[in-house]
CSV table of C-alpha atoms and ligand atoms in Angstrom, one decimal:
chain,number,residue,atom,x,y,z
A,1,MET,CA,-2.1,16.2,-20.2
A,2,SER,CA,-3.0,17.7,-17.0
A,3,ASP,CA,-3.3,15.7,-13.8
A,4,ALA,CA,-7.1,15.5,-13.6
A,5,ALA,CA,-6.9,13.9,-17.2
A,6,ARG,CA,-4.5,10.7,-16.8
A,7,PHE,CA,-6.9,8.4,-15.7
A,8,ALA,CA,-9.7,9.5,-17.8
A,9,GLY,CA,-12.2,6.5,-18.5
A,10,ARG,CA,-10.2,4.3,-16.4
A,11,VAL,CA,-11.0,1.4,-14.1
A,12,ALA,CA,-9.2,1.0,-10.8
A,13,ILE,CA,-9.6,-1.4,-7.6
A,14,VAL,CA,-8.4,-0.3,-4.0
A,15,THR,CA,-8.3,-2.8,-1.5
A,16,GLY,CA,-8.6,-1.8,1.7
A,17,GLY,CA,-9.5,1.6,0.2
A,18,ALA,CA,-12.2,2.0,3.4
A,19,SER,CA,-9.4,3.7,5.6
A,20,GLY,CA,-6.1,5.3,5.7
A,21,LEU,CA,-3.8,5.2,2.8
A,22,GLY,CA,-6.3,2.8,0.6
A,23,LEU,CA,-8.6,5.9,0.6
A,24,ALA,CA,-6.7,8.4,-0.2
A,25,THR,CA,-5.9,6.7,-2.8
A,26,ALA,CA,-9.0,5.9,-4.2
A,27,ARG,CA,-9.7,9.8,-3.9
A,28,ARG,CA,-7.1,10.7,-5.9
A,29,LEU,CA,-7.5,8.2,-8.7
A,30,HIS,CA,-11.2,9.5,-8.3
A,31,GLY,CA,-10.1,13.1,-8.7
A,32,GLU,CA,-7.8,12.1,-11.7
A,33,GLY,CA,-10.4,10.8,-13.7
A,34,ALA,CA,-10.5,7.0,-13.0
A,35,ARG,CA,-14.0,5.2,-11.9
A,36,VAL,CA,-13.0,3.6,-8.3
A,37,ALA,CA,-14.1,0.4,-6.8
A,38,ILE,CA,-13.6,0.4,-2.9
A,39,LEU,CA,-12.7,-3.6,-1.6
A,40,ASP,CA,-12.8,-3.9,2.1
A,41,LEU,CA,-14.4,-5.9,4.9
A,42,PRO,CA,-18.0,-5.6,5.5
A,43,ALA,CA,-17.3,-3.8,8.8
A,44,ALA,CA,-15.3,-1.3,7.4
A,45,ARG,CA,-18.2,-0.2,5.8
A,46,PRO,CA,-16.8,0.1,2.2
A,47,SER,CA,-20.0,1.2,0.6
A,48,ASP,CA,-19.7,4.4,3.0
A,49,ALA,CA,-16.6,4.7,2.1
A,50,ALA,CA,-17.3,4.6,-1.7
A,51,ALA,CA,-20.1,7.4,-1.1
A,52,ARG,CA,-18.2,9.9,0.7
A,53,ILE,CA,-15.8,9.7,-2.6
A,54,ALA,CA,-18.4,10.0,-5.5
A,55,ARG,CA,-21.7,8.7,-6.0
A,56,THR,CA,-20.3,6.8,-8.6
A,57,ALA,CA,-17.6,5.1,-7.2
A,58,LEU,CA,-18.7,1.3,-6.0
A,59,GLY,CA,-17.9,-0.9,-2.2
A,60,LEU,CA,-17.1,-4.1,-2.6
A,61,GLU,CA,-17.5,-6.4,0.6
A,62,ALA,CA,-14.9,-9.0,0.4
A,63,ASP,CA,-12.4,-10.4,2.9
A,64,VAL,CA,-8.8,-10.8,0.9
A,65,THR,CA,-8.0,-14.3,2.6
A,66,ASP,CA,-11.0,-15.5,0.8
A,67,ALA,CA,-10.5,-16.4,-2.5
A,68,HIS,CA,-14.5,-17.5,-3.9
A,69,GLN,CA,-15.0,-13.5,-2.6
A,70,VAL,CA,-12.1,-11.8,-4.0
A,71,GLY,CA,-13.5,-13.1,-6.9
A,72,VAL,CA,-16.9,-12.5,-7.1
A,73,ALA,CA,-15.9,-9.0,-5.9
A,74,VAL,CA,-13.6,-8.6,-9.1
A,75,GLU,CA,-15.8,-9.5,-11.3
A,76,ARG,CA,-18.8,-7.3,-9.9
A,77,ALA,CA,-16.6,-4.4,-10.6
A,78,THR,CA,-15.8,-5.3,-14.1
A,79,SER,CA,-19.5,-5.5,-14.8
A,80,MET,CA,-20.5,-2.7,-13.1
A,81,LEU,CA,-17.5,-0.6,-14.2
A,82,GLY,CA,-15.6,-2.0,-16.9
A,83,PRO,CA,-12.5,-3.9,-17.1
A,84,VAL,CA,-9.9,-3.1,-14.9
A,85,ASP,CA,-7.1,-1.0,-15.6
A,86,ALA,CA,-5.6,-0.5,-12.4
A,87,LEU,CA,-5.1,-2.1,-8.8
A,88,VAL,CA,-3.5,-1.2,-5.6
A,89,THR,CA,-3.5,-3.7,-2.6
A,90,SER,CA,-4.0,-1.8,0.6
A,91,ALA,CA,-5.7,-4.4,2.9
A,92,GLY,CA,-3.3,-4.9,5.3
A,93,VAL,CA,-3.4,-5.6,9.4
A,94,SER,CA,-0.5,-4.9,12.3
A,95,ARG,CA,0.6,-6.6,15.3
A,96,VAL,CA,2.9,-6.0,17.8
A,97,GLY,CA,4.9,-8.8,18.6
A,98,ASN,CA,8.4,-10.4,19.0
A,99,VAL,CA,9.8,-13.1,17.8
A,100,LEU,CA,10.1,-14.8,21.3
A,101,ASP,CA,6.2,-14.3,21.8
A,102,THR,CA,4.4,-14.2,18.5
A,103,THR,CA,2.6,-17.8,18.4
A,104,PRO,CA,2.2,-19.7,15.2
A,105,ASP,CA,-1.4,-18.3,14.5
A,106,GLU,CA,-1.3,-15.0,14.7
A,107,PHE,CA,2.3,-15.2,12.4
A,108,ALA,CA,0.5,-16.8,9.8
A,109,ARG,CA,-3.0,-14.3,10.6
A,110,VAL,CA,-0.6,-11.2,9.6
A,111,LEU,CA,0.7,-14.0,6.8
A,112,ALA,CA,-2.6,-14.6,5.1
A,113,VAL,CA,-3.7,-11.5,5.1
A,114,ASN,CA,-0.7,-9.2,4.0
A,115,LEU,CA,0.5,-11.2,2.1
A,116,THR,CA,-1.4,-14.4,0.6
A,117,GLY,CA,-3.8,-12.0,0.6
A,118,THR,CA,-2.1,-9.8,-1.7
A,119,PHE,CA,-1.7,-12.5,-4.3
A,120,VAL,CA,-5.0,-14.1,-4.4
A,121,VAL,CA,-6.1,-10.4,-5.3
A,122,VAL,CA,-3.7,-9.5,-7.8
A,123,GLN,CA,-3.6,-13.0,-9.3
A,124,ALA,CA,-7.3,-12.5,-9.7
A,125,VAL,CA,-7.3,-9.0,-11.3
A,126,ALA,CA,-4.3,-9.7,-13.5
A,127,GLN,CA,-5.7,-13.5,-15.1
A,128,ARG,CA,-8.4,-10.8,-16.0
A,129,MET,CA,-6.0,-7.4,-17.6
A,130,VAL,CA,-4.0,-10.7,-19.3
A,131,ALA,CA,-6.5,-10.5,-22.1
A,132,ARG,CA,-6.6,-7.0,-22.8
A,133,ARG,CA,-2.7,-6.8,-22.0
A,134,ARG,CA,-2.4,-4.2,-20.2
A,135,GLY,CA,-2.5,-3.1,-16.7
A,136,ARG,CA,-0.8,-1.4,-13.7
A,137,ILE,CA,-0.4,-2.9,-10.1
A,138,VAL,CA,0.7,-1.3,-7.6
A,139,LEU,CA,1.2,-3.4,-3.9
A,140,LEU,CA,1.7,-1.3,-0.6
A,141,GLY,CA,5.0,-2.5,1.5
A,142,SER,CA,6.8,-0.7,3.8
A,143,ILE,CA,10.5,-0.4,4.8
A,144,SER,CA,9.6,-2.5,8.0
A,145,GLY,CA,10.5,-5.7,5.5
A,146,THR,CA,13.9,-4.1,4.9
A,147,ARG,CA,14.5,-2.2,8.2
A,148,ILE,CA,13.3,-3.8,11.1
A,149,TRP,CA,11.8,-2.5,13.8
A,150,ASN,CA,11.7,-4.1,17.5
A,151,ASP,CA,8.4,-6.3,18.1
A,152,ARG,CA,7.2,-6.8,14.5
A,153,ALA,CA,8.2,-10.1,13.8
A,154,ALA,CA,4.8,-11.1,11.5
A,155,TYR,CA,4.6,-7.9,10.4
A,156,ALA,CA,8.3,-7.1,8.6
A,157,ALA,CA,8.3,-11.0,7.3
A,158,SER,CA,5.0,-10.2,5.6
A,159,LYS,CA,6.4,-7.0,4.0
A,160,GLY,CA,9.6,-8.6,3.0
A,161,GLY,CA,7.1,-10.8,1.3
A,162,VAL,CA,5.0,-8.3,-0.2
A,163,VAL,CA,7.9,-6.6,-1.7
A,164,ALA,CA,9.7,-9.8,-3.0
A,165,LEU,CA,5.8,-11.2,-4.2
A,166,ALA,CA,6.2,-7.4,-6.4
A,167,LYS,CA,9.1,-7.8,-8.0
A,168,SER,CA,8.0,-12.1,-9.3
A,169,CYS,CA,4.7,-10.1,-10.8
A,170,ALA,CA,6.4,-7.7,-12.5
A,171,VAL,CA,8.8,-10.4,-14.0
A,172,ASP,CA,5.9,-13.1,-14.9
A,173,LEU,CA,4.0,-10.3,-16.1
A,174,ALA,CA,5.9,-8.1,-18.1
A,175,PRO,CA,5.3,-10.4,-21.2
A,176,HIS,CA,1.3,-9.9,-20.7
A,177,GLY,CA,1.7,-5.8,-20.8
A,178,ILE,CA,1.4,-5.3,-17.5
A,179,ALA,CA,3.1,-3.0,-15.0
A,180,VAL,CA,3.6,-4.3,-11.0
A,181,ASN,CA,5.3,-2.3,-8.5
A,182,SER,CA,5.5,-2.0,-4.8
A,183,VAL,CA,5.1,1.4,-2.5
A,184,SER,CA,7.0,0.8,0.6
A,185,PRO,CA,5.6,4.1,3.1
A,186,GLY,CA,7.3,4.7,6.2
A,187,PRO,CA,5.4,5.6,9.3
A,188,ILE,CA,2.4,7.9,7.6
A,189,ALA,CA,-0.3,9.4,10.1
A,190,THR,CA,-3.3,6.4,9.6
A,191,PRO,CA,-5.9,5.2,11.7
A,192,GLN,CA,-3.6,1.8,11.7
A,193,THR,CA,-0.6,4.0,13.4
A,194,ALA,CA,-3.2,5.9,15.2
A,195,ALA,CA,-4.0,2.7,17.3
A,196,LEU,CA,-0.6,1.1,17.3
A,197,HIS,CA,1.0,3.9,18.6
A,198,GLY,CA,1.9,5.8,21.9
A,199,PRO,CA,4.0,8.8,22.8
A,200,THR,CA,7.3,6.2,22.8
A,201,ILE,CA,6.8,5.2,19.8
A,202,ARG,CA,5.8,8.7,18.1
A,203,GLY,CA,9.0,10.2,20.0
A,204,ALA,CA,11.4,7.3,18.7
A,205,VAL,CA,10.2,7.9,15.1
A,206,GLU,CA,9.8,11.5,14.9
A,207,ALA,CA,13.7,11.9,16.4
A,208,ALA,CA,15.2,8.9,13.5
A,209,VAL,CA,12.8,10.7,10.5
A,210,PRO,CA,15.1,12.7,9.3
A,211,MET,CA,12.1,14.9,7.6
A,212,ALA,CA,10.9,15.1,11.7
A,213,ARG,CA,7.7,14.0,11.1
A,214,TYR,CA,4.9,11.6,10.3
A,215,GLY,CA,3.8,11.3,6.3
A,216,THR,CA,0.3,12.0,5.2
A,217,PRO,CA,-1.5,9.5,3.5
A,218,ASP,CA,-1.8,11.9,0.1
A,219,GLU,CA,1.9,11.7,0.0
A,220,VAL,CA,2.3,7.8,-0.3
A,221,ALA,CA,-1.3,8.3,-2.7
A,222,ALA,CA,0.7,10.8,-4.9
A,223,ALA,CA,3.6,8.1,-5.1
A,224,VAL,CA,1.0,5.2,-5.6
A,225,VAL,CA,-1.3,6.9,-8.5
A,226,TRP,CA,2.3,8.0,-10.1
A,227,LEU,CA,3.3,4.4,-10.6
A,228,LEU,CA,-0.2,3.7,-12.0
A,229,SER,CA,-0.3,6.5,-14.4
A,230,ASP,CA,1.1,6.8,-18.0
A,231,ASP,CA,3.8,8.7,-17.1
A,232,ALA,CA,5.6,5.3,-15.3
A,233,ARG,CA,5.0,3.4,-18.0
A,234,PHE,CA,8.6,2.0,-18.3
A,235,VAL,CA,9.1,1.4,-14.5
A,236,THR,CA,8.1,-2.1,-13.4
A,237,GLY,CA,9.6,-4.2,-10.2
A,238,HIS,CA,10.4,-1.4,-8.8
A,239,ASP,CA,10.1,-0.6,-4.7
A,240,LEU,CA,9.4,3.5,-4.5
A,241,VAL,CA,10.1,4.6,-0.8
A,242,VAL,CA,8.0,7.0,0.6
A,243,ASP,CA,9.6,7.6,4.3
A,244,GLY,CA,10.9,11.4,4.9
A,245,GLY,CA,14.7,9.7,4.3
A,246,LEU,CA,14.6,7.7,7.0
A,247,THR,CA,16.1,4.5,5.3
A,248,ALA,CA,18.9,6.7,4.2
A,249,ALA,CA,19.9,7.8,7.3
A,250,ALA,CA,22.4,5.9,9.7
A,251,ILE,CA,24.0,7.9,12.0
A,252,ARG,CA,22.7,11.4,12.6
A,253,TYR,CA,23.4,13.9,15.9
A,254,ASP,CA,22.7,17.0,17.4
A,255,ARG,CA,25.8,19.4,15.4
A,256,GLY,CA,24.9,22.2,18.0
A,257,ARG,CA,26.1,20.0,20.9
A,258,ALA,CA,29.3,18.0,19.3
A,259,ASP,CA,30.6,21.6,18.0
A,260,GLY,CA,33.4,21.8,20.7
A,261,GLU,CA,34.1,18.7,21.5
A,262,ARG,CA,37.6,16.4,20.1
A,263,GLY,CA,37.5,15.8,16.9
A,264,SER,CA,34.5,18.2,16.2
A,265,SER,CA,35.7,21.1,13.7
B,301,NAD,N1,0.5,3.8,8.2
B,301,NAD,C1,1.6,3.2,8.3
B,301,NAD,O1,2.9,3.8,8.6
B,301,NAD,C2,2.1,2.5,7.1
B,301,NAD,C3,3.3,2.2,6.8
B,301,NAD,C4,3.7,1.3,5.7
B,301,NAD,C5,2.8,0.5,4.9
B,301,NAD,N2,1.3,0.8,5.1
B,301,NAD,C6,0.8,-0.5,4.9
B,301,NAD,O2,-0.4,0.7,3.6
B,301,NAD,C7,-1.2,-0.7,3.9
B,301,NAD,C8,-2.4,0.2,4.5
B,301,NAD,O3,-2.1,1.0,5.9
B,301,NAD,P1,-2.9,1.9,7.1
B,301,NAD,O4,-2.7,2.7,7.6
B,301,NAD,O5,-4.0,2.6,5.2
B,301,NAD,O6,-3.9,0.9,7.7
B,301,NAD,P2,-5.8,1.0,8.0
B,301,NAD,O7,-6.1,0.2,8.9
B,301,NAD,O8,-5.9,2.4,8.1
B,301,NAD,O9,-6.5,1.0,6.5
B,301,NAD,C9,-6.5,-1.0,6.1
B,301,NAD,C10,-7.5,-1.5,5.4
B,301,NAD,O10,-7.5,-2.6,5.3
B,301,NAD,C11,-8.8,-3.3,5.7
B,301,NAD,N3,-8.3,-4.5,5.6
B,301,NAD,C12,-8.0,-5.7,6.9
B,301,NAD,N4,-7.5,-7.0,6.5
B,301,NAD,C13,-8.7,-7.0,6.1
B,301,NAD,C14,-9.2,-8.5,4.9
B,301,NAD,N5,-8.5,-9.3,5.0
B,301,NAD,N6,-9.6,-8.4,3.7
B,301,NAD,C15,-9.8,-6.4,3.4
B,301,NAD,N7,-9.5,-5.4,3.5
B,301,NAD,C16,-8.8,-5.6,4.7
B,301,NAD,C17,-8.8,-2.5,6.7
B,301,NAD,O11,-10.3,-2.7,6.9
B,301,NAD,C18,-8.6,-1.2,6.6
B,301,NAD,O12,-9.7,-0.8,6.0
B,301,NAD,C19,-1.2,-1.7,5.0
B,301,NAD,O13,-0.5,-2.6,4.3
B,301,NAD,C20,-0.3,-1.4,5.6
B,301,NAD,O14,0.6,-2.4,6.3
B,301,NAD,C21,1.2,1.5,6.2
């Protein structure tokens, strides 16, 4: 079967689909035959993003922290496009903040969007998938949930939670024919990182990543879409890291500069 046909006749919802990794995933799903709905905040203009992908793509305005708005949006996607086969949760926010200076309100806000918002969307869609005994779901985690950057207290906590939530969903939903996995990207060039990474962070990232660069949104989308496809039918509860080798690396040194030093050969 060609990739172009992998999602023919399938319906997918992508939260946070108006930007970055969500937009790249929605685009790729459409390219492989899916009917796609993009769910995002009104300010992100999901209908405009959908129209840029295809005339048939649907934009849904909802805040993932509001269960009522999410329920209405999922119902609309189902009535306009058909029952949902695939869900990707990419809606998320990042905040720079240290354990000592993050306020409880800031902490709660990041958790509300990234973790509770993900739960709310998964529950709304999974409750409808159960009736058909089929569905595939991918949650966007982050390597920040397990490998810690300084000054990312709330974000790290939220993403560690998302990866654990994906595993809980995988176990609870497997008897209903629904598979749930997470994708944990390393640093990827998106509007989120463009806004938060200045030259100092950029230099640190490029020095730490063995592939010495940021990933592209499409490189993450390819992994997400594989997990949504029938090619991954027996894969559930897995966290797929897409990070250019960042989490695999420990100590790395410049071999050229080390030559001739005591102990090197
Ligand atoms: N870019 C990276 O390097 C990177 C790395 C690891 C994980 N991630 C995760 O991947 C996901 C996408 O990141 P991105 O870089 O594409 O970010 P982005 O800022 O480009 O896109 C995020 C989207 O989420 C939407 N959103 C935010 N709050 C929302 C809410 N309450 N309700 C509905 N939509 C909301 C935004 O409007 C935006 O369109 C996030 O969960 C992020 O944490 C990103």
